[in-house]
JSON list of C-alpha atoms in Angstrom, two decimals:
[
{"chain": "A", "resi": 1, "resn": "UNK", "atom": "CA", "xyz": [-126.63, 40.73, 11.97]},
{"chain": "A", "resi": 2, "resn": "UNK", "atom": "CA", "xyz": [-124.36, 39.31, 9.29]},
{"chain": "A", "resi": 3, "resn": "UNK", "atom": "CA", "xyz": [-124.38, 35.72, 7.51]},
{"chain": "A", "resi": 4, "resn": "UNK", "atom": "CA", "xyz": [-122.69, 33.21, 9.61]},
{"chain": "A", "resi": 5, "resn": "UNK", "atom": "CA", "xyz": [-119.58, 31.58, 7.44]},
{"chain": "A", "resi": 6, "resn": "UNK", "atom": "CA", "xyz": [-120.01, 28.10, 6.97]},
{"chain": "A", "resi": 7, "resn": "UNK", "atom": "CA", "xyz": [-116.76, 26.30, 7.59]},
{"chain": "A", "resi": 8, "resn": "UNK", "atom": "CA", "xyz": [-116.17, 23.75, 4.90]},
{"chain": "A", "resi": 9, "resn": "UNK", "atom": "CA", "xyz": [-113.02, 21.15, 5.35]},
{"chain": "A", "resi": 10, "resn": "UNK", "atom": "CA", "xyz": [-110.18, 20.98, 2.63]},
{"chain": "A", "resi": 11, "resn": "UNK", "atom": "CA", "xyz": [-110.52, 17.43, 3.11]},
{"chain": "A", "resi": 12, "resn": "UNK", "atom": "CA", "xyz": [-112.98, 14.86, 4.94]},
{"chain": "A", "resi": 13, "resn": "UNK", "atom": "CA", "xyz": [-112.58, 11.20, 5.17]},
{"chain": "A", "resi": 14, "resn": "UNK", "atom": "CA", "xyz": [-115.88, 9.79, 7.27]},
{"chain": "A", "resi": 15, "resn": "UNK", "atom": "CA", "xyz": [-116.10, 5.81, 8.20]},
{"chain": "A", "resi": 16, "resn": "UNK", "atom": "CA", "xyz": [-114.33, 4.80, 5.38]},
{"chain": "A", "resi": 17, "resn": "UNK", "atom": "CA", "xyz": [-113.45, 1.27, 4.33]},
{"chain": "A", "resi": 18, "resn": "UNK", "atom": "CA", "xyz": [-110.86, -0.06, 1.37]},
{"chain": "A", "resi": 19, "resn": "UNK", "atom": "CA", "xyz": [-110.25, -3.24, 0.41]},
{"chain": "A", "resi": 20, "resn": "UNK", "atom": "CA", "xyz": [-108.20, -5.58, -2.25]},
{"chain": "A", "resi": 21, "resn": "UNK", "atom": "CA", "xyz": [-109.93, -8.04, -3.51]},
{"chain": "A", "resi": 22, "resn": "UNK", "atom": "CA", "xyz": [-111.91, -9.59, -0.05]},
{"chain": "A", "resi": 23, "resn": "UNK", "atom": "CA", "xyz": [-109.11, -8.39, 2.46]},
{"chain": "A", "resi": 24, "resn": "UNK", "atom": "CA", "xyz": [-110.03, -5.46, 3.97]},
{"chain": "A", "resi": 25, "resn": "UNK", "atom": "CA", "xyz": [-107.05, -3.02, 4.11]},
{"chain": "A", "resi": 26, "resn": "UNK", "atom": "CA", "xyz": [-108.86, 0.08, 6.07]},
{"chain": "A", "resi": 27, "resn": "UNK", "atom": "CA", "xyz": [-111.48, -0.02, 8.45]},
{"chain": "A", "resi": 28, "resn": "UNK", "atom": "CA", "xyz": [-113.86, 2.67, 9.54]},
{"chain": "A", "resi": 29, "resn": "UNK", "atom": "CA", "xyz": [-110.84, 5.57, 9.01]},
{"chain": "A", "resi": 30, "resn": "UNK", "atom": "CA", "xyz": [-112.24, 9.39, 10.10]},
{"chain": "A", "resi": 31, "resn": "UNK", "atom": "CA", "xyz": [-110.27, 12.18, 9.99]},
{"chain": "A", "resi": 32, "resn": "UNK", "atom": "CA", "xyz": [-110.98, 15.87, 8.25]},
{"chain": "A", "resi": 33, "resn": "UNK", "atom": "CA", "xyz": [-108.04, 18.58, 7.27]},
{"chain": "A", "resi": 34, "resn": "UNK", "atom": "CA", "xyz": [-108.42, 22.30, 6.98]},
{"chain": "A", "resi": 35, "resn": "UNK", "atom": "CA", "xyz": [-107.29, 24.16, 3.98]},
{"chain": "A", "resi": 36, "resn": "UNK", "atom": "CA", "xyz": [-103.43, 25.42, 4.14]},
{"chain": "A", "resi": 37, "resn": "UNK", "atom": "CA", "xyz": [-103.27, 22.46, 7.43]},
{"chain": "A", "resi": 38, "resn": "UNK", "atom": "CA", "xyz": [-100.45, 20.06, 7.20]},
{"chain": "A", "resi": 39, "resn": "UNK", "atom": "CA", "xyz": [-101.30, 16.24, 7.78]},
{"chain": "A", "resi": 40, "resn": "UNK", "atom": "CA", "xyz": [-99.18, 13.16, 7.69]},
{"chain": "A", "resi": 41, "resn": "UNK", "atom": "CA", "xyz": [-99.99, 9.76, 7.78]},
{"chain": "A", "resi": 42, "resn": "UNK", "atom": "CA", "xyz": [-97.38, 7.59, 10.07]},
{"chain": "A", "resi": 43, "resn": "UNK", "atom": "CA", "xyz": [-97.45, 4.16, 10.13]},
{"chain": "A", "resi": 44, "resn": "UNK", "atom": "CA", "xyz": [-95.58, 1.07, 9.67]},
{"chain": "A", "resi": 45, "resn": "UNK", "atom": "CA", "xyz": [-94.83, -0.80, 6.14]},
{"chain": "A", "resi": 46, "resn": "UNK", "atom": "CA", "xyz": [-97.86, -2.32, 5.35]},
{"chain": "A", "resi": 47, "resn": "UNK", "atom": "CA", "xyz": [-100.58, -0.36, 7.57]},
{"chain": "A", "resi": 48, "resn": "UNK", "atom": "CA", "xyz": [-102.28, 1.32, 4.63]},
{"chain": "A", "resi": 49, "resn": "UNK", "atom": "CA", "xyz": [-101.01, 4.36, 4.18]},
{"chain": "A", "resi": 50, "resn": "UNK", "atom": "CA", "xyz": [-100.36, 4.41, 0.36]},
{"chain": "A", "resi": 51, "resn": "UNK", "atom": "CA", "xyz": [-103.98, 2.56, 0.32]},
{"chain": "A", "resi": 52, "resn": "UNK", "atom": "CA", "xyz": [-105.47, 5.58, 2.00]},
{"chain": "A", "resi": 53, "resn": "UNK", "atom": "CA", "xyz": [-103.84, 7.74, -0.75]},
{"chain": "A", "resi": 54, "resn": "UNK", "atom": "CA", "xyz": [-105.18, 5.92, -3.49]},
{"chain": "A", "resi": 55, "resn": "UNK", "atom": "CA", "xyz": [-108.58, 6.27, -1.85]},
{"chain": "A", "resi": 56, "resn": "UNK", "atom": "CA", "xyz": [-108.44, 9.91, -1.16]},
{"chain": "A", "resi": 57, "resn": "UNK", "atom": "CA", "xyz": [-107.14, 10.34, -4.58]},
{"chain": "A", "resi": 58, "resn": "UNK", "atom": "CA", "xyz": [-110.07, 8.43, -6.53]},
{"chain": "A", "resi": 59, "resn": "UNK", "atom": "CA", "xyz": [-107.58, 5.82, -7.67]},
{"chain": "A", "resi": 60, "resn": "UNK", "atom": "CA", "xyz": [-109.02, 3.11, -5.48]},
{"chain": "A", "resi": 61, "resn": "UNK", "atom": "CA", "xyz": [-113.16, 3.24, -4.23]},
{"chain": "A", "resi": 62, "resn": "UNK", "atom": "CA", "xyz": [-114.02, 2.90, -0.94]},
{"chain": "A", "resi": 63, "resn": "UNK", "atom": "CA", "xyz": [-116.68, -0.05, 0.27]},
{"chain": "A", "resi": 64, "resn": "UNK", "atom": "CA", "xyz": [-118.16, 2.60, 2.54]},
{"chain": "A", "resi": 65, "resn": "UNK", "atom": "CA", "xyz": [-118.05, 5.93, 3.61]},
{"chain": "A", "resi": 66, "resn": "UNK", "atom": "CA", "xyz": [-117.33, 9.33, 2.18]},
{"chain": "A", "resi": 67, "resn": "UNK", "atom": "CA", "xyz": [-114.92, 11.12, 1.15]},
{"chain": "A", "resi": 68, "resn": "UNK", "atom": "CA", "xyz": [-114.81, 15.00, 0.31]},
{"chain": "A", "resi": 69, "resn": "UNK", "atom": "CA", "xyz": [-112.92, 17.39, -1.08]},
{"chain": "A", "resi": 70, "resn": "UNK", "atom": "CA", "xyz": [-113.95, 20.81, -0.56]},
{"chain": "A", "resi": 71, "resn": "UNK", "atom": "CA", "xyz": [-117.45, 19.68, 0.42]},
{"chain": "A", "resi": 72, "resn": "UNK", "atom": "CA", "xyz": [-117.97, 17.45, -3.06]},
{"chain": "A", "resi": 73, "resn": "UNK", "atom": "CA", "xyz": [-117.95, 13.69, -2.86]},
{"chain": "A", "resi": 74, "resn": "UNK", "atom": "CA", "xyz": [-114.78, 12.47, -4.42]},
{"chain": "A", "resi": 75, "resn": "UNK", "atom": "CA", "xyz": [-116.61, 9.70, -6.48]},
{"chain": "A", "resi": 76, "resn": "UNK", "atom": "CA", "xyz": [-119.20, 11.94, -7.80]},
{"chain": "A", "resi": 77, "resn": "UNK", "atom": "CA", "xyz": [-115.83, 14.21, -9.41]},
{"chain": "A", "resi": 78, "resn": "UNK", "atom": "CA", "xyz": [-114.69, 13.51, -13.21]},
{"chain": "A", "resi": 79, "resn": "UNK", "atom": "CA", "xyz": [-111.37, 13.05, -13.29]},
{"chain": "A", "resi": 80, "resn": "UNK", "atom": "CA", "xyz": [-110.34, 16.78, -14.25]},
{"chain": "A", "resi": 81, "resn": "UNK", "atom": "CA", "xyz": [-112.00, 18.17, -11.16]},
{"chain": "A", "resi": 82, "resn": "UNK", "atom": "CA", "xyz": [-110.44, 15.37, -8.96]},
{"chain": "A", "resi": 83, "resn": "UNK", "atom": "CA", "xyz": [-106.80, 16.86, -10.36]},
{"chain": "A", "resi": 84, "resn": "UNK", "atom": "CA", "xyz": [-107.62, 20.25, -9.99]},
{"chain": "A", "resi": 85, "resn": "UNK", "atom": "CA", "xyz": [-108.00, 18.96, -6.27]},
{"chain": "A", "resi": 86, "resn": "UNK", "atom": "CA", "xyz": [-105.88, 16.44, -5.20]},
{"chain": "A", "resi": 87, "resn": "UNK", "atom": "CA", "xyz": [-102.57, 15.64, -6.52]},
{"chain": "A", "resi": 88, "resn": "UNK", "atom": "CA", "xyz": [-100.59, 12.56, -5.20]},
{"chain": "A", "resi": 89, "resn": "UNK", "atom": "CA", "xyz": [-96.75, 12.90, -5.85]},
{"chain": "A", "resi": 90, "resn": "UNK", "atom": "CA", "xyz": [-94.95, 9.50, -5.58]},
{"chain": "A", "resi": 91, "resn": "UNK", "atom": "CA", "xyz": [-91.99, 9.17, -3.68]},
{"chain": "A", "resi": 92, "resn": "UNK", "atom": "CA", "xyz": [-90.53, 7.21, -7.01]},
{"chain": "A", "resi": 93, "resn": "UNK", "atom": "CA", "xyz": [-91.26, 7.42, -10.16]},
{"chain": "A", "resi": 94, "resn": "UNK", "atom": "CA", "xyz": [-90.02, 6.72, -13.79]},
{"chain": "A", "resi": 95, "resn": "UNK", "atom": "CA", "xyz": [-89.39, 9.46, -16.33]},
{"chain": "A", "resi": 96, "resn": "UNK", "atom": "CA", "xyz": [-88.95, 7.81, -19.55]},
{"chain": "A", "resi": 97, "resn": "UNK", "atom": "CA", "xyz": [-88.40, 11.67, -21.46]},
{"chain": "A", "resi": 98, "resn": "UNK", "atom": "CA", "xyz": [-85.83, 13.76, -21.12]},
{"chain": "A", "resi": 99, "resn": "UNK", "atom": "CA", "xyz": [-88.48, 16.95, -19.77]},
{"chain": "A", "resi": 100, "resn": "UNK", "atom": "CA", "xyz": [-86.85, 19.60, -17.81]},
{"chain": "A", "resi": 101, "resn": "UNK", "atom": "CA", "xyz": [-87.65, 20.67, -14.05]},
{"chain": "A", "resi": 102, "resn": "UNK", "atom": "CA", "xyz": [-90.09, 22.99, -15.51]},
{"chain": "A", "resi": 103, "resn": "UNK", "atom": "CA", "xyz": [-91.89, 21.38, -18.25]},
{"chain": "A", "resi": 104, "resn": "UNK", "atom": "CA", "xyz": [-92.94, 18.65, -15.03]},
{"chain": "A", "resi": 105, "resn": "UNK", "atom": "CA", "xyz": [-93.83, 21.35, -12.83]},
{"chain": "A", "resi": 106, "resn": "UNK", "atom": "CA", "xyz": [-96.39, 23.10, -15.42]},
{"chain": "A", "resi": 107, "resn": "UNK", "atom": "CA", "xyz": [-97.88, 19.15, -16.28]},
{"chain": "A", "resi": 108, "resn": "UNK", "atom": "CA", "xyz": [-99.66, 19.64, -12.90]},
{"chain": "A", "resi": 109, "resn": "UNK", "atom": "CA", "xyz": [-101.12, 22.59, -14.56]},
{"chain": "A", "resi": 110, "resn": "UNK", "atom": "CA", "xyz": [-102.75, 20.73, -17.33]},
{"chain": "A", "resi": 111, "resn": "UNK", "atom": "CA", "xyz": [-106.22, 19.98, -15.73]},
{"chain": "A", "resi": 112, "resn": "UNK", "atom": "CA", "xyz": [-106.86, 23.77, -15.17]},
{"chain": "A", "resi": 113, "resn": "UNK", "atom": "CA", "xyz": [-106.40, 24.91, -18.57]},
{"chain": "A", "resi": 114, "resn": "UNK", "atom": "CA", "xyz": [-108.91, 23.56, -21.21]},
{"chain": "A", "resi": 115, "resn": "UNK", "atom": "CA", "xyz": [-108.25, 21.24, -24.40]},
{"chain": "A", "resi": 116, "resn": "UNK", "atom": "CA", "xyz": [-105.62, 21.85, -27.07]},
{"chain": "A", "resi": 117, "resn": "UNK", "atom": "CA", "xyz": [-104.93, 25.53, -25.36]},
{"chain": "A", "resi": 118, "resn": "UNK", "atom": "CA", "xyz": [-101.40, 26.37, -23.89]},
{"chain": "A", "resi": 119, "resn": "UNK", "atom": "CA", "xyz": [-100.85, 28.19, -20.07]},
{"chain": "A", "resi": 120, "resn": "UNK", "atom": "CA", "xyz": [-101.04, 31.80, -20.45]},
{"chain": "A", "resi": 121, "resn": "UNK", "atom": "CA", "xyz": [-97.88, 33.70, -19.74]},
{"chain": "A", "resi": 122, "resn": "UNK", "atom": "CA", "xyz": [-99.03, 34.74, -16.22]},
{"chain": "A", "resi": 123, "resn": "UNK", "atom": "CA", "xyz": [-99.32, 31.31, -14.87]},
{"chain": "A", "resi": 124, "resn": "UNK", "atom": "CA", "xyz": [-96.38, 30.42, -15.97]},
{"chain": "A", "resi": 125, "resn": "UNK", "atom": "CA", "xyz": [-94.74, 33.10, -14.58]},
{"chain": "A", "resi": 126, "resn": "UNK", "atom": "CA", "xyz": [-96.01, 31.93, -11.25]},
{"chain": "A", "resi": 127, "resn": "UNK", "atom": "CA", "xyz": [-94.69, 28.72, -11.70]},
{"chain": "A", "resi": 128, "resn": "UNK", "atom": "CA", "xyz": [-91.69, 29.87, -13.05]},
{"chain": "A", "resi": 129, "resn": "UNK", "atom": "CA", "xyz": [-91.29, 32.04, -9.40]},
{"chain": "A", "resi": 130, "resn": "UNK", "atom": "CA", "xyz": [-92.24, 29.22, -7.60]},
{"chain": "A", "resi": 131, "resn": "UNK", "atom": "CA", "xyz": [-89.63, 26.85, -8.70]},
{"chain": "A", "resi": 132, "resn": "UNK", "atom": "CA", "xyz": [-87.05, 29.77, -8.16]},
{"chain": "A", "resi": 133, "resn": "UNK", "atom": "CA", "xyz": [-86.14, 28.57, -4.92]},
{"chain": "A", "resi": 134, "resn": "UNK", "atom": "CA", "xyz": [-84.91, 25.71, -6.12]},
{"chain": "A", "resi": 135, "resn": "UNK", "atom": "CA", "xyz": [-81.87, 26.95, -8.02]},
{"chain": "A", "resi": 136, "resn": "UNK", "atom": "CA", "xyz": [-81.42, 25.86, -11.72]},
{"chain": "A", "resi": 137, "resn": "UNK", "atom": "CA", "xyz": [-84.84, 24.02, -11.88]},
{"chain": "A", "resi": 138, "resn": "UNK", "atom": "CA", "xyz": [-86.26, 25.63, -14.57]},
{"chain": "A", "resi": 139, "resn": "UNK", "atom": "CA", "xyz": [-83.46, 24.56, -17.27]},
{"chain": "A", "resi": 140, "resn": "UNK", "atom": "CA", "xyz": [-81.85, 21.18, -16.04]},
{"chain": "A", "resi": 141, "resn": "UNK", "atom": "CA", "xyz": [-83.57, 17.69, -17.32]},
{"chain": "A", "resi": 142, "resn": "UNK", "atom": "CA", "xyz": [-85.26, 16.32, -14.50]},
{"chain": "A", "resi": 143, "resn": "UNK", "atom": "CA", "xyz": [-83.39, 12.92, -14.70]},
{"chain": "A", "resi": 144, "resn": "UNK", "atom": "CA", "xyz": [-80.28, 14.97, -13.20]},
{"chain": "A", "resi": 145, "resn": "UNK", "atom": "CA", "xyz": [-82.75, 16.42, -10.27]},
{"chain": "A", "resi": 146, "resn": "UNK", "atom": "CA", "xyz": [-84.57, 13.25, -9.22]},
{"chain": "A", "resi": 147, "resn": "UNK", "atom": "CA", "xyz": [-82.21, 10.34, -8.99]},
{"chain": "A", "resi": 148, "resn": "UNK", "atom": "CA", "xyz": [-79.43, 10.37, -5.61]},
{"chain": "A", "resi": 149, "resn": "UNK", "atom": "CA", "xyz": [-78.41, 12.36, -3.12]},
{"chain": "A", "resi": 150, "resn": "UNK", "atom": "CA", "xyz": [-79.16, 15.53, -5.39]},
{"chain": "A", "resi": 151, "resn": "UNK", "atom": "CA", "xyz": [-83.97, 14.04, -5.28]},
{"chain": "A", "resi": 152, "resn": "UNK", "atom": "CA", "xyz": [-85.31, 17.58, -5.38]},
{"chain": "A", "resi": 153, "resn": "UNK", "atom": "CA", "xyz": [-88.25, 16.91, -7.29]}
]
């Protein structure tokens, strides 16, 4: 008889509750995602979406509750494992520097490569493929890319 495989969620949020200042925003919120699963959060303005995203993301602590990320409490993480993890993408944001499509994209690289060192050439050639798709990306400032009609990043 073999080892039985433990199934481990991507993602777990159990009985948790977030609040600003004394208002409680979330109450008692459970749900758990499986790794490569979609998941979106509907709601209307003001229901606590974002609030769950700062939660999930370490930003804002929970009163109570858990929350994991690949089986590790999210508020027992150092900030480098939690972005190795999670990454929250803002639907707006300001770019004060003139970086290109590319140099943004390999920024989310930074916490898996360690201090002072530069990405090796083969994961930047997977980033590089990745962003293929997307025609032009890898030369054009992102201020032309991310403002309009034309959002793509």
């Amino acid at each position: 008889m073999g080892a039985k495989k433990i199934h481990m969620k991507f993602l777990e949020v159990s009985d948790i509750d977030c609040y600003y200042g004394a208002k409680k925003v979330l109450e008692k919120v459970n749900f758990s995602v499986d790794k490569g699963e979609f998941f979106g959060v509907i709601g209307p303005n003001g229901s606590g979406k974002t609030t769950l995203l700062r939660c999930i993301s370490g930003v804002l602590r929970q009163r109570s509750g858990v929350l994991r990320v690949n089986g590790l409490n999210v508020h027992t993480l150092g900030e480098k494992e939690i972005a190795k993890n999670i990454a929250v993408v803002p639907q707006a944001s300001v770019i004060s520097f003139s970086f290109t499509a590319l140099e943004i994209v390999m920024m989310g690289r930074n916490p898996h490569i360690s201090r002072f060192r530069m990405e090796n050439e083969k994961a930047a050639a997977v980033v590089t493929s990745g962003t293929i798709g997307f025609v032009g990306l890898v030369t054009p400032h992102v201020m032309r890319l991310i403002v309009g009609p034309d959002h793509r990043i």
